[in-house]
Amino acid sequence: VSPVPPVVGVGAVAQPLLRLLAVMLGWSLTLSVSTYGLFAPFALGYGQSQLSATFSAGAACTILVQIALFPRLVAALGEHLAATCGAIAV
């Protein structure tokens, strides 16, 4: 196994920034889900069953996108452009 070459040029700056962006996006998703779960019963009047149903529907949509849409998008755009579009869309 050959060692991985060091990152040079713009990649030396881009890699840490992309990793930071991934952490920030993941954390913002976590906070938005937890905040929704905390305040939806009060703000929207949801009961436990309605709150569970919205979380389940969101999870089902996520799985559907990962199985059906995401592979086609990556095949059509390529990995880098698909990742860029996803980061911009968020």
Coordinates of N, CA, C and O in Angstrom, one line a residue:
V1 N 0.9 -1.2 0.0 CA 0.0 0.0 0.0 C 0.9 1.2 0.0 O 1.7 1.4 0.9
S2 N 0.7 2.1 -1.0 CA 1.5 3.3 -1.1 C 0.9 4.4 -0.2 O -0.3 4.5 0.0
P3 N 1.7 5.2 0.4 CA 1.2 6.3 1.2 C 0.4 7.3 0.4 O 0.7 7.5 -0.8
V4 N -0.5 8.0 1.1 CA -1.3 9.0 0.4 C -0.4 10.3 0.3 O 0.2 10.7 1.2
P5 N -0.4 10.8 -0.9 CA 0.5 12.0 -1.1 C -0.1 13.2 -0.3 O -1.3 13.3 -0.1
P6 N 0.7 14.1 0.1 CA 0.2 15.3 0.9 C -0.6 16.2 0.0 O -0.4 16.3 -1.2
V7 N -1.6 16.9 0.6 CA -2.4 17.8 -0.1 C -1.6 19.1 -0.3 O -1.1 19.7 0.6
V8 N -1.6 19.6 -1.6 CA -0.9 20.8 -1.9 C -1.8 21.7 -2.7 O -2.9 21.3 -3.1
G9 N -1.4 23.0 -2.8 CA -2.1 24.0 -3.5 C -3.4 24.3 -2.9 O -3.5 24.4 -1.6
V10 N -4.5 24.5 -3.7 CA -5.8 24.9 -3.2 C -6.4 23.8 -2.3 O -7.2 24.1 -1.4
G11 N -6.0 22.6 -2.5 CA -6.6 21.5 -1.7 C -6.2 21.6 -0.3 O -6.9 21.1 0.6
A12 N -5.0 22.2 0.0 CA -4.6 22.4 1.4 C -5.5 23.2 2.2 O -5.7 23.1 3.4
V13 N -6.2 24.2 1.5 CA -7.2 25.0 2.2 C -8.6 24.5 2.0 O -9.4 24.5 3.0
A14 N -8.9 23.9 0.9 CA -10.2 23.4 0.6 C -10.6 22.2 1.5 O -11.8 22.2 1.9
Q15 N -9.7 21.3 1.7 CA -10.0 20.1 2.5 C -10.5 20.5 3.9 O -11.6 20.0 4.3
P16 N -9.8 21.3 4.6 CA -10.3 21.6 6.0 C -11.6 22.4 5.9 O -12.4 22.2 6.8
L17 N -11.7 23.3 4.9 CA -13.0 24.0 4.8 C -14.2 23.1 4.5 O -15.3 23.3 5.1
L18 N -14.0 22.2 3.6 CA -15.0 21.2 3.3 C -15.4 20.3 4.5 O -16.6 20.0 4.7
R19 N -14.4 20.0 5.3 CA -14.7 19.2 6.5 C -15.4 20.0 7.5 O -16.4 19.5 8.1
L20 N -15.1 21.3 7.7 CA -15.8 22.2 8.5 C -17.2 22.4 8.1 O -18.2 22.3 8.9
L21 N -17.4 22.5 6.8 CA -18.8 22.7 6.2 C -19.6 21.4 6.5 O -20.8 21.5 6.9
A22 N -19.0 20.2 6.3 CA -19.7 19.0 6.6 C -20.2 18.9 8.1 O -21.3 18.5 8.4
V23 N -19.3 19.3 9.0 CA -19.6 19.3 10.4 C -20.7 20.3 10.7 O -21.7 20.0 11.4
M24 N -20.6 21.5 10.1 CA -21.6 22.5 10.4 C -23.0 22.1 9.8 O -24.0 22.3 10.5
L25 N -23.0 21.5 8.6 CA -24.3 21.1 8.1 C -24.9 20.0 8.9 O -26.1 19.9 9.2
G26 N -24.1 19.0 9.3 CA -24.6 17.9 10.2 C -25.1 18.4 11.5 O -26.2 18.0 12.0
W27 N -24.4 19.3 12.1 CA -24.8 19.9 13.4 C -26.1 20.7 13.2 O -27.0 20.7 14.1
S28 N -26.2 21.5 12.1 CA -27.4 22.3 11.9 C -28.6 21.4 11.7 O -29.7 21.7 12.2
L29 N -28.5 20.3 11.0 CA -29.6 19.3 10.9 C -30.0 18.7 12.2 O -31.2 18.6 12.5
T30 N -29.0 18.3 13.0 CA -29.3 17.8 14.3 C -30.1 18.8 15.2 O -31.1 18.4 15.8
L31 N -29.6 20.0 15.2 CA -30.3 21.1 16.0 C -31.7 21.4 15.5 O -32.6 21.6 16.3
S32 N -31.9 21.4 14.1 CA -33.2 21.7 13.6 C -34.2 20.6 14.0 O -35.3 20.8 14.3
V33 N -33.8 19.3 13.9 CA -34.6 18.2 14.2 C -35.0 18.2 15.7 O -36.1 18.0 16.1
S34 N -34.0 18.4 16.6 CA -34.2 18.4 18.0 C -35.1 19.6 18.4 O -36.0 19.5 19.2
T35 N -34.9 20.8 17.8 CA -35.7 22.0 18.1 C -37.1 21.7 17.6 O -38.1 22.1 18.3
Y36 N -37.3 21.1 16.5 CA -38.7 20.8 16.0 C -39.4 19.9 16.9 O -40.5 20.1 17.3
G37 N -38.6 18.8 17.4 CA -39.2 17.9 18.3 C -39.6 18.5 19.7 O -40.5 18.1 20.3
L38 N -38.8 19.5 20.0 CA -39.1 20.2 21.3 C -40.2 21.2 21.3 O -41.0 21.2 22.2
F39 N -40.3 21.9 20.2 CA -41.3 23.0 20.1 C -42.6 22.7 19.3 O -43.5 23.4 19.4
A40 N -42.6 21.7 18.5 CA -43.7 21.4 17.6 C -45.0 21.1 18.5 O -46.1 21.5 18.1
P41 N -44.9 20.4 19.6 CA -46.1 20.2 20.4 C -46.7 21.5 20.8 O -47.9 21.6 20.9
F42 N -45.9 22.4 21.2 CA -46.4 23.7 21.7 C -46.8 24.6 20.5 O -47.9 25.2 20.6
A43 N -46.0 24.8 19.5 CA -46.2 25.7 18.4 C -47.3 25.2 17.5 O -48.1 26.0 17.0
L44 N -47.3 23.9 17.2 CA -48.3 23.4 16.2 C -49.4 22.6 16.8 O -50.3 22.2 16.1
G45 N -49.3 22.3 18.1 CA -50.3 21.6 18.8 C -50.3 20.1 18.5 O -51.3 19.4 18.6
Y46 N -49.1 19.6 18.1 CA -49.0 18.2 17.7 C -48.9 17.3 19.0 O -48.3 17.7 20.0
G47 N -49.6 16.2 18.9 CA -49.5 15.1 19.9 C -48.3 14.2 19.6 O -47.6 14.4 18.5
Q48 N -48.0 13.3 20.4 CA -46.9 12.4 20.2 C -47.1 11.6 18.9 O -46.1 11.4 18.2
S49 N -48.3 11.1 18.6 CA -48.5 10.3 17.4 C -48.2 11.2 16.1 O -47.6 10.7 15.2
Q50 N -48.6 12.4 16.1 CA -48.4 13.3 15.0 C -46.9 13.6 14.8 O -46.4 13.7 13.7
L51 N -46.3 13.9 15.9 CA -44.8 14.2 15.9 C -44.1 13.0 15.4 O -43.2 13.1 14.5
S52 N -44.4 11.8 15.9 CA -43.8 10.5 15.4 C -44.0 10.3 13.9 O -43.1 9.9 13.2
A53 N -45.2 10.6 13.5 CA -45.6 10.5 12.1 C -44.8 11.4 11.2 O -44.3 11.0 10.1
T54 N -44.5 12.6 11.6 CA -43.7 13.5 10.8 C -42.3 13.1 10.7 O -41.6 13.2 9.7
F55 N -41.7 12.6 11.9 CA -40.4 12.1 11.9 C -40.3 10.9 11.0 O -39.3 10.7 10.2
S56 N -41.2 10.0 11.0 CA -41.2 8.8 10.2 C -41.3 9.1 8.7 O -40.7 8.5 7.9
A57 N -42.2 10.1 8.4 CA -42.3 10.5 7.0 C -41.0 11.2 6.5 O -40.6 10.9 5.3
G58 N -40.4 11.9 7.3 CA -39.1 12.5 6.9 C -38.0 11.5 6.7 O -37.2 11.5 5.8
A59 N -38.0 10.5 7.6 CA -37.0 9.4 7.4 C -37.3 8.6 6.2 O -36.4 8.2 5.4
A60 N -38.6 8.3 5.9 CA -38.9 7.6 4.6 C -38.5 8.4 3.4 O -38.0 7.8 2.4
C61 N -38.7 9.7 3.4 CA -38.3 10.5 2.3 C -36.8 10.5 2.1 O -36.3 10.4 1.0
T62 N -36.1 10.5 3.2 CA -34.6 10.5 3.1 C -34.2 9.2 2.5 O -33.3 9.2 1.7
I63 N -34.7 8.1 3.0 CA -34.4 6.8 2.4 C -34.7 6.7 0.9 O -33.9 6.2 0.1
L64 N -35.9 7.2 0.5 CA -36.2 7.2 -0.9 C -35.3 8.0 -1.7 O -34.9 7.5 -2.8
V65 N -34.9 9.1 -1.3 CA -34.0 10.0 -2.0 C -32.6 9.3 -2.1 O -32.0 9.2 -3.2
Q66 N -32.1 8.7 -1.0 CA -30.8 8.0 -1.0 C -30.8 6.8 -2.0 O -29.8 6.5 -2.6
I67 N -31.9 6.1 -2.1 CA -32.0 4.9 -3.0 C -32.3 5.3 -4.4 O -31.7 4.7 -5.3
A68 N -33.3 6.1 -4.6 CA -33.8 6.4 -6.0 C -33.1 7.6 -6.7 O -32.7 7.5 -7.8
L69 N -33.0 8.7 -6.0 CA -32.6 9.9 -6.7 C -31.1 10.1 -6.6 O -30.5 10.5 -7.6
F70 N -30.5 9.9 -5.5 CA -29.1 10.3 -5.3 C -28.1 9.6 -6.2 O -27.3 10.2 -6.9
P71 N -28.3 8.2 -6.4 CA -27.3 7.6 -7.4 C -27.5 8.1 -8.8 O -26.5 8.2 -9.5
R72 N -28.7 8.4 -9.2 CA -28.9 9.0 -10.6 C -28.3 10.4 -10.7 O -27.7 10.7 -11.7
L73 N -28.4 11.1 -9.7 CA -27.8 12.5 -9.7 C -26.3 12.4 -9.7 O -25.7 13.2 -10.5
V74 N -25.7 11.6 -9.0 CA -24.2 11.4 -9.0 C -23.8 10.9 -10.3 O -22.8 11.4 -10.8
A75 N -24.5 10.0 -10.9 CA -24.1 9.4 -12.2 C -24.2 10.5 -13.3 O -23.4 10.6 -14.2
A76 N -25.2 11.4 -13.2 CA -25.4 12.4 -14.2 C -24.4 13.6 -14.0 O -23.9 14.1 -15.0
L77 N -24.2 14.0 -12.8 CA -23.4 15.2 -12.5 C -21.9 14.9 -12.2 O -21.1 15.8 -12.3
G78 N -21.7 13.7 -11.6 CA -20.3 13.4 -11.1 C -20.3 13.7 -9.6 O -21.2 14.5 -9.1
E79 N -19.4 13.1 -8.9 CA -19.3 13.2 -7.5 C -19.1 14.6 -7.0 O -19.8 15.1 -6.1
H80 N -18.2 15.3 -7.6 CA -17.8 16.6 -7.1 C -18.9 17.7 -7.3 O -19.3 18.5 -6.4
L81 N -19.5 17.6 -8.5 CA -20.6 18.6 -8.8 C -21.8 18.3 -8.0 O -22.5 19.2 -7.5
A82 N -22.1 17.0 -7.8 CA -23.3 16.7 -7.0 C -23.1 17.1 -5.5 O -24.0 17.7 -4.9
A83 N -21.9 17.0 -5.0 CA -21.6 17.4 -3.6 C -21.7 18.9 -3.6 O -22.2 19.5 -2.6
T84 N -21.2 19.6 -4.6 CA -21.3 21.1 -4.6 C -22.7 21.6 -4.7 O -23.1 22.5 -3.9
C85 N -23.5 21.0 -5.5 CA -24.9 21.3 -5.6 C -25.6 21.1 -4.3 O -26.5 21.9 -3.9
G86 N -25.3 20.0 -3.6 CA -25.9 19.7 -2.3 C -25.6 20.7 -1.3 O -26.4 21.2 -0.5
A87 N -24.3 21.1 -1.2 CA -23.9 22.1 -0.3 C -24.5 23.4 -0.5 O -24.9 24.1 0.4
I88 N -24.6 23.8 -1.8 CA -25.2 25.1 -2.1 C -26.7 25.1 -1.8 O -27.3 26.0 -1.3
A89 N -27.4 23.9 -2.1 CA -28.8 23.8 -1.9 C -29.2 23.9 -0.4 O -30.3 24.4 -0.1
V90 N -28.3 23.5 0.5 CA -28.6 23.5 1.9 C -28.5 24.9 2.4 O -29.2 25.5 3.1

